[in-house]
Every structure is written in structure tokens, then in C-alpha cells.
Amino acid sequence: MIKIKVSEIFTSFQGEGPYVGTPATFLRLYGCNLNCEWCDTDVSTYEILSVGDVCEILISQMEFNNIKTLIITGGEPTLQMDEIKGLIKELPKDIKIQLETNGSIFDYITEIEYVISPKENKEKVFENYYKYENTFFKFVISSQKDINEVISLKNKYNYNKTIWLQPEFSQDIEITNLLRENFPRLENVKLSVQTHKYLNQR
Ligand code: SF4
């Protein structure tokens, strides 16, 4: 029996990124392989559940709330990618599944969409995923250097799809102003704001 380490399951609006505002059920998996200084996610506690039990909880929560989107997040969910693949096999096929990942563990499958937020080795992460249709990139921006990195990746890989730029929350106003100053150099970008934090939601 496949087991998954689950930190929490809840239903809310997606607060950030390309699908901001979408009602969704969230499956937050335990653990991360990185240690970002501004990390705001508590994945210190977890329960070990069978894939069957997780599936049952998700389906009942999604049916009750009339939800069609499942967001698998973390931490870093790809640490449990085999378990995720087992879960996907058991879930109804009409559920849209998105995976929020830092992209450091490359594991691409066609059944899901990826929202990739590279934190380390950003170019390698970008190179691995940028050519796939169902991938979206969201970069946390905390400095001019971060903006320069995004611009150079867009140019080097001739990437014309939208990229979401998310000001690091503790300096949200300053970084938004900095992004505005960079407008002449930015193309096909959108601002991603962590709306759930302003609204005191999960
Ligand atoms: S990758 Fe995400 S969850 Fe992991 S430490 Fe960084 S911000 Fe936190």
C-alpha cells in the first residue's frame, strides 16, 4: 500500500500565480529539499496516510465544495512523486491537477500542469521545463538581480510565454516599484501578489 506524508488538506481560493482566484482543493505534502530564507510555509508536521485515504478525503472535500481543481503543493511535493503518480491514477479523470514545485527534481508527466517557482539553479530548472506546454513559471523577486536573471533566461531561451513575477512578501511595495522601473526591459510578464496573505486566508 502506497503511503503519503500529508501536512494539510484544505479548500480555498488559489492566492497567487497564474490561477489566482480559482477555487481549489489543496493537498500540501510534507518536507522540502531547499531552505529559502524567506520561506513562509510550515510543513513541520504531517500525517502518514494511504493513497486510498487521501483520495477519499480529496474527493469528498471536492464534491462537497463543487471544486474541479486540485493543487498539489508543499514544501516540495516532487519529493513524493511516486506517491503522487499513484494518487493521480486513483483520482477521477475530470479533475484538473496542478503541481506547485521549485523544479529542482525534474519529473515531468503529461497528466498535470506545473507551476514552477525556481529557487536554486534557476537556469537548469528553466531549461528542464520551459519547452513543455503545460508549464508556468513564477519567480519570487527580492532584488534587481532576480529581475535580471528572469530577463536573461527569457532572452537566452527565446521564451515568449507569460512569466509571473512575485514580489517577496516582506518587501512587496518596494519590489513592485522596482518592477515598474524595469518595465522598459520586461515583456510578457504579470505581477503575482500573494492575495491570501492580505485577506488572512490559507
Ligand atoms: S522551495 Fe518553497 S517550500 Fe521549500 S524552502 Fe523554498 S520557499 Fe519554502
CSV table of C-alpha atoms and ligand atoms in Angstrom, one decimal:
chain,number,residue,atom,x,y,z
A,1,MET,CA,0.0,0.0,0.0
A,2,ILE,CA,1.4,3.4,-1.0
A,3,LYS,CA,1.7,5.9,1.8
A,4,ILE,CA,2.0,9.7,1.6
A,5,LYS,CA,3.2,12.3,4.1
A,6,VAL,CA,0.5,14.9,4.2
A,7,SER,CA,0.8,18.2,6.0
A,8,GLU,CA,-2.7,19.5,5.3
A,9,ILE,CA,-5.7,19.3,3.0
A,10,PHE,CA,-8.0,22.3,2.7
A,11,THR,CA,-10.2,24.1,0.2
A,12,SER,CA,-9.8,27.8,-0.6
A,13,PHE,CA,-9.1,30.3,-3.4
A,14,GLN,CA,-5.8,30.0,-5.1
A,15,GLY,CA,-4.0,33.0,-3.8
A,16,GLU,CA,-1.2,33.6,-6.3
A,17,GLY,CA,0.3,32.8,-9.7
A,18,PRO,CA,-1.4,32.1,-13.0
A,19,TYR,CA,-4.6,30.7,-11.4
A,20,VAL,CA,-5.1,33.3,-8.7
A,21,GLY,CA,-8.8,33.5,-7.6
A,22,THR,CA,-9.6,30.0,-8.7
A,23,PRO,CA,-11.5,27.9,-6.1
A,24,ALA,CA,-9.4,24.8,-5.4
A,25,THR,CA,-8.7,22.0,-3.0
A,26,PHE,CA,-5.1,22.0,-1.8
A,27,LEU,CA,-3.0,18.9,-0.9
A,28,ARG,CA,0.1,20.1,1.0
A,29,LEU,CA,2.7,17.5,1.2
A,30,TYR,CA,5.4,17.3,3.9
A,31,GLY,CA,9.0,18.3,3.5
A,32,CYS,CA,11.3,20.4,1.3
A,33,ASN,CA,14.7,19.8,-0.2
A,34,LEU,CA,15.6,23.6,-0.1
A,35,ASN,CA,15.8,26.1,2.7
A,36,CYS,CA,14.9,29.5,1.3
A,37,GLU,CA,15.5,32.3,3.8
A,38,TRP,CA,12.0,33.9,3.2
A,39,CYS,CA,10.1,30.6,3.2
A,40,ASP,CA,6.6,31.1,4.6
A,41,THR,CA,5.3,27.5,4.5
A,42,ASP,CA,5.1,25.4,7.7
A,43,VAL,CA,5.5,21.8,6.7
A,44,SER,CA,6.9,20.7,10.0
A,45,THR,CA,4.0,18.4,10.9
A,46,TYR,CA,2.4,15.7,8.9
A,47,GLU,CA,0.3,12.6,8.9
A,48,ILE,CA,1.1,9.4,7.0
A,49,LEU,CA,-1.9,8.4,5.0
A,50,SER,CA,-2.5,5.8,2.4
A,51,VAL,CA,-3.1,6.9,-1.2
A,52,GLY,CA,-6.6,5.5,-1.0
A,53,ASP,CA,-7.4,7.5,2.1
A,54,VAL,CA,-6.0,10.7,0.6
A,55,CYS,CA,-8.0,10.1,-2.5
A,56,GLU,CA,-11.2,9.6,-0.5
A,57,ILE,CA,-10.7,12.8,1.6
A,58,LEU,CA,-9.9,14.8,-1.6
A,59,ILE,CA,-12.9,13.5,-3.5
A,60,SER,CA,-15.3,14.1,-0.6
A,61,GLN,CA,-14.0,17.7,0.0
A,62,MET,CA,-14.1,18.5,-3.7
A,63,GLU,CA,-17.6,17.1,-4.2
A,64,PHE,CA,-19.0,18.9,-1.2
A,65,ASN,CA,-17.5,22.2,-2.3
A,66,ASN,CA,-18.2,21.7,-6.1
A,67,ILE,CA,-14.4,22.0,-6.8
A,68,LYS,CA,-12.8,20.8,-10.0
A,69,THR,CA,-9.2,21.9,-9.4
A,70,LEU,CA,-6.7,20.1,-7.2
A,71,ILE,CA,-3.4,21.9,-6.3
A,72,ILE,CA,-0.6,19.7,-5.0
A,73,THR,CA,1.8,21.8,-3.1
A,74,GLY,CA,4.4,21.8,-0.3
A,75,GLY,CA,7.1,22.1,0.8
A,76,GLU,CA,8.4,20.4,-2.3
A,77,PRO,CA,5.8,17.8,-3.5
A,78,THR,CA,8.1,16.1,-6.0
A,79,LEU,CA,10.0,14.5,-3.1
A,80,GLN,CA,7.0,12.2,-3.1
A,81,MET,CA,6.5,12.0,-6.9
A,82,ASP,CA,5.9,8.2,-7.0
A,83,GLU,CA,3.2,8.6,-4.4
A,84,ILE,CA,1.7,11.5,-6.4
A,85,LYS,CA,1.6,9.3,-9.5
A,86,GLY,CA,-0.2,6.6,-7.5
A,87,LEU,CA,-2.7,9.2,-6.4
A,88,ILE,CA,-3.3,10.5,-9.9
A,89,LYS,CA,-4.2,7.0,-11.1
A,90,GLU,CA,-7.0,6.8,-8.5
A,91,LEU,CA,-8.5,10.3,-8.9
A,92,PRO,CA,-11.4,10.9,-11.3
A,93,LYS,CA,-10.1,11.9,-14.7
A,94,ASP,CA,-12.2,15.2,-14.9
A,95,ILE,CA,-10.2,16.8,-12.0
A,96,LYS,CA,-7.6,19.3,-13.2
A,97,ILE,CA,-4.4,18.8,-11.3
A,98,GLN,CA,-1.7,21.4,-10.8
A,99,LEU,CA,1.6,20.8,-9.1
A,100,GLU,CA,3.4,23.7,-7.4
A,101,THR,CA,7.1,22.9,-7.4
A,102,ASN,CA,10.5,24.5,-7.1
A,103,GLY,CA,11.5,22.4,-10.1
A,104,SER,CA,14.7,21.1,-8.5
A,105,ILE,CA,13.7,17.5,-9.0
A,106,PHE,CA,12.9,17.1,-12.7
A,107,ASP,CA,10.0,14.7,-13.2
A,108,TYR,CA,7.6,15.6,-16.0
A,109,ILE,CA,4.3,13.8,-16.6
A,110,THR,CA,1.7,14.9,-19.1
A,111,GLU,CA,-1.4,14.4,-16.9
A,112,ILE,CA,-0.8,17.5,-14.8
A,113,GLU,CA,0.1,21.2,-15.0
A,114,TYR,CA,3.2,22.5,-13.4
A,115,VAL,CA,3.5,25.9,-11.7
A,116,ILE,CA,7.3,26.1,-11.3
A,117,SER,CA,8.9,28.6,-8.9
A,118,PRO,CA,12.7,28.1,-9.3
A,119,LYS,CA,14.7,29.0,-6.2
A,120,GLU,CA,18.1,27.5,-6.8
A,121,ASN,CA,19.9,26.6,-10.1
A,122,LYS,CA,17.3,28.6,-11.8
A,123,GLU,CA,18.7,28.2,-15.3
A,124,LYS,CA,18.8,24.4,-15.0
A,125,VAL,CA,15.2,24.3,-13.8
A,126,PHE,CA,14.1,26.6,-16.6
A,127,GLU,CA,16.0,24.5,-19.2
A,128,ASN,CA,14.3,21.3,-18.0
A,129,TYR,CA,10.8,22.6,-18.1
A,130,TYR,CA,10.4,25.6,-20.4
A,131,LYS,CA,9.6,23.6,-23.6
A,132,TYR,CA,6.6,21.9,-22.2
A,133,GLU,CA,3.1,23.3,-22.9
A,134,ASN,CA,1.5,22.8,-19.5
A,135,THR,CA,4.2,24.5,-17.5
A,136,PHE,CA,4.0,28.0,-16.0
A,137,PHE,CA,6.9,29.9,-14.4
A,138,LYS,CA,6.5,32.1,-11.3
A,139,PHE,CA,9.7,33.8,-10.0
A,140,VAL,CA,9.9,35.2,-6.5
A,141,ILE,CA,11.6,38.6,-6.8
A,142,SER,CA,13.6,40.1,-3.9
A,143,SER,CA,16.2,42.2,-5.8
A,144,GLN,CA,17.3,43.7,-9.1
A,145,LYS,CA,19.5,40.6,-9.5
A,146,ASP,CA,16.4,38.4,-9.6
A,147,ILE,CA,14.8,40.6,-12.3
A,148,ASN,CA,18.0,40.5,-14.3
A,149,GLU,CA,18.0,36.7,-14.1
A,150,VAL,CA,14.5,36.4,-15.5
A,151,ILE,CA,15.2,38.8,-18.3
A,152,SER,CA,18.4,36.9,-19.3
A,153,LEU,CA,16.5,33.5,-19.2
A,154,LYS,CA,13.7,34.9,-21.4
A,155,ASN,CA,16.3,36.2,-23.9
A,156,LYS,CA,18.6,33.2,-23.9
A,157,TYR,CA,15.7,30.7,-24.4
A,158,ASN,CA,13.6,32.9,-26.6
A,159,TYR,CA,10.7,32.4,-24.2
A,160,ASN,CA,7.6,34.4,-25.1
A,161,LYS,CA,5.1,32.9,-22.8
A,162,THR,CA,3.9,34.9,-19.8
A,163,ILE,CA,6.1,34.7,-16.7
A,164,TRP,CA,4.7,35.6,-13.3
A,165,LEU,CA,6.8,37.9,-11.1
A,166,GLN,CA,6.0,37.7,-7.4
A,167,PRO,CA,7.5,40.3,-5.0
A,168,GLU,CA,8.9,38.7,-1.9
A,169,PHE,CA,6.2,39.5,0.7
A,170,SER,CA,8.2,41.4,3.3
A,171,GLN,CA,9.2,44.0,0.7
A,172,ASP,CA,6.1,43.8,-1.5
A,173,ILE,CA,5.8,47.6,-2.2
A,174,GLU,CA,9.5,48.3,-2.8
A,175,ILE,CA,9.8,45.3,-5.2
A,176,THR,CA,6.6,46.3,-7.0
A,177,ASN,CA,8.1,49.7,-7.5
A,178,LEU,CA,11.4,48.2,-8.7
A,179,LEU,CA,9.4,46.0,-11.2
A,180,ARG,CA,7.7,49.2,-12.5
A,181,GLU,CA,11.1,50.8,-13.0
A,182,ASN,CA,12.1,47.7,-15.1
A,183,PHE,CA,9.1,48.0,-17.4
A,184,PRO,CA,11.2,49.1,-20.4
A,185,ARG,CA,13.1,45.8,-20.1
A,186,LEU,CA,10.2,43.5,-19.3
A,187,GLU,CA,7.9,41.7,-21.8
A,188,ASN,CA,5.2,39.2,-21.3
A,189,VAL,CA,5.3,39.3,-17.5
A,190,LYS,CA,2.5,39.6,-14.9
A,191,LEU,CA,2.5,40.6,-11.3
A,192,SER,CA,1.7,37.8,-8.9
A,193,VAL,CA,0.6,39.1,-5.5
A,194,GLN,CA,0.0,36.7,-2.6
A,195,THR,CA,-3.6,37.7,-2.1
A,196,HIS,CA,-4.3,35.1,0.5
A,197,LYS,CA,-1.9,36.8,2.9
A,198,TYR,CA,-3.6,40.2,2.6
A,199,LEU,CA,-7.0,38.5,3.1
A,200,ASN,CA,-5.8,36.4,6.0
A,201,GLN,CA,-6.6,33.1,4.2
A,202,ARG,CA,-4.6,29.9,3.8
B,1,SF4,S1,11.3,25.8,-2.0
B,1,SF4,FE1,9.4,26.7,-1.3
B,1,SF4,S2,8.8,25.4,0.5
B,1,SF4,FE2,10.9,24.9,0.0
B,1,SF4,S3,12.1,26.3,1.4
B,1,SF4,FE3,11.9,27.3,-0.5
B,1,SF4,S4,10.0,28.6,-0.3
B,1,SF4,FE4,10.0,27.0,1.3
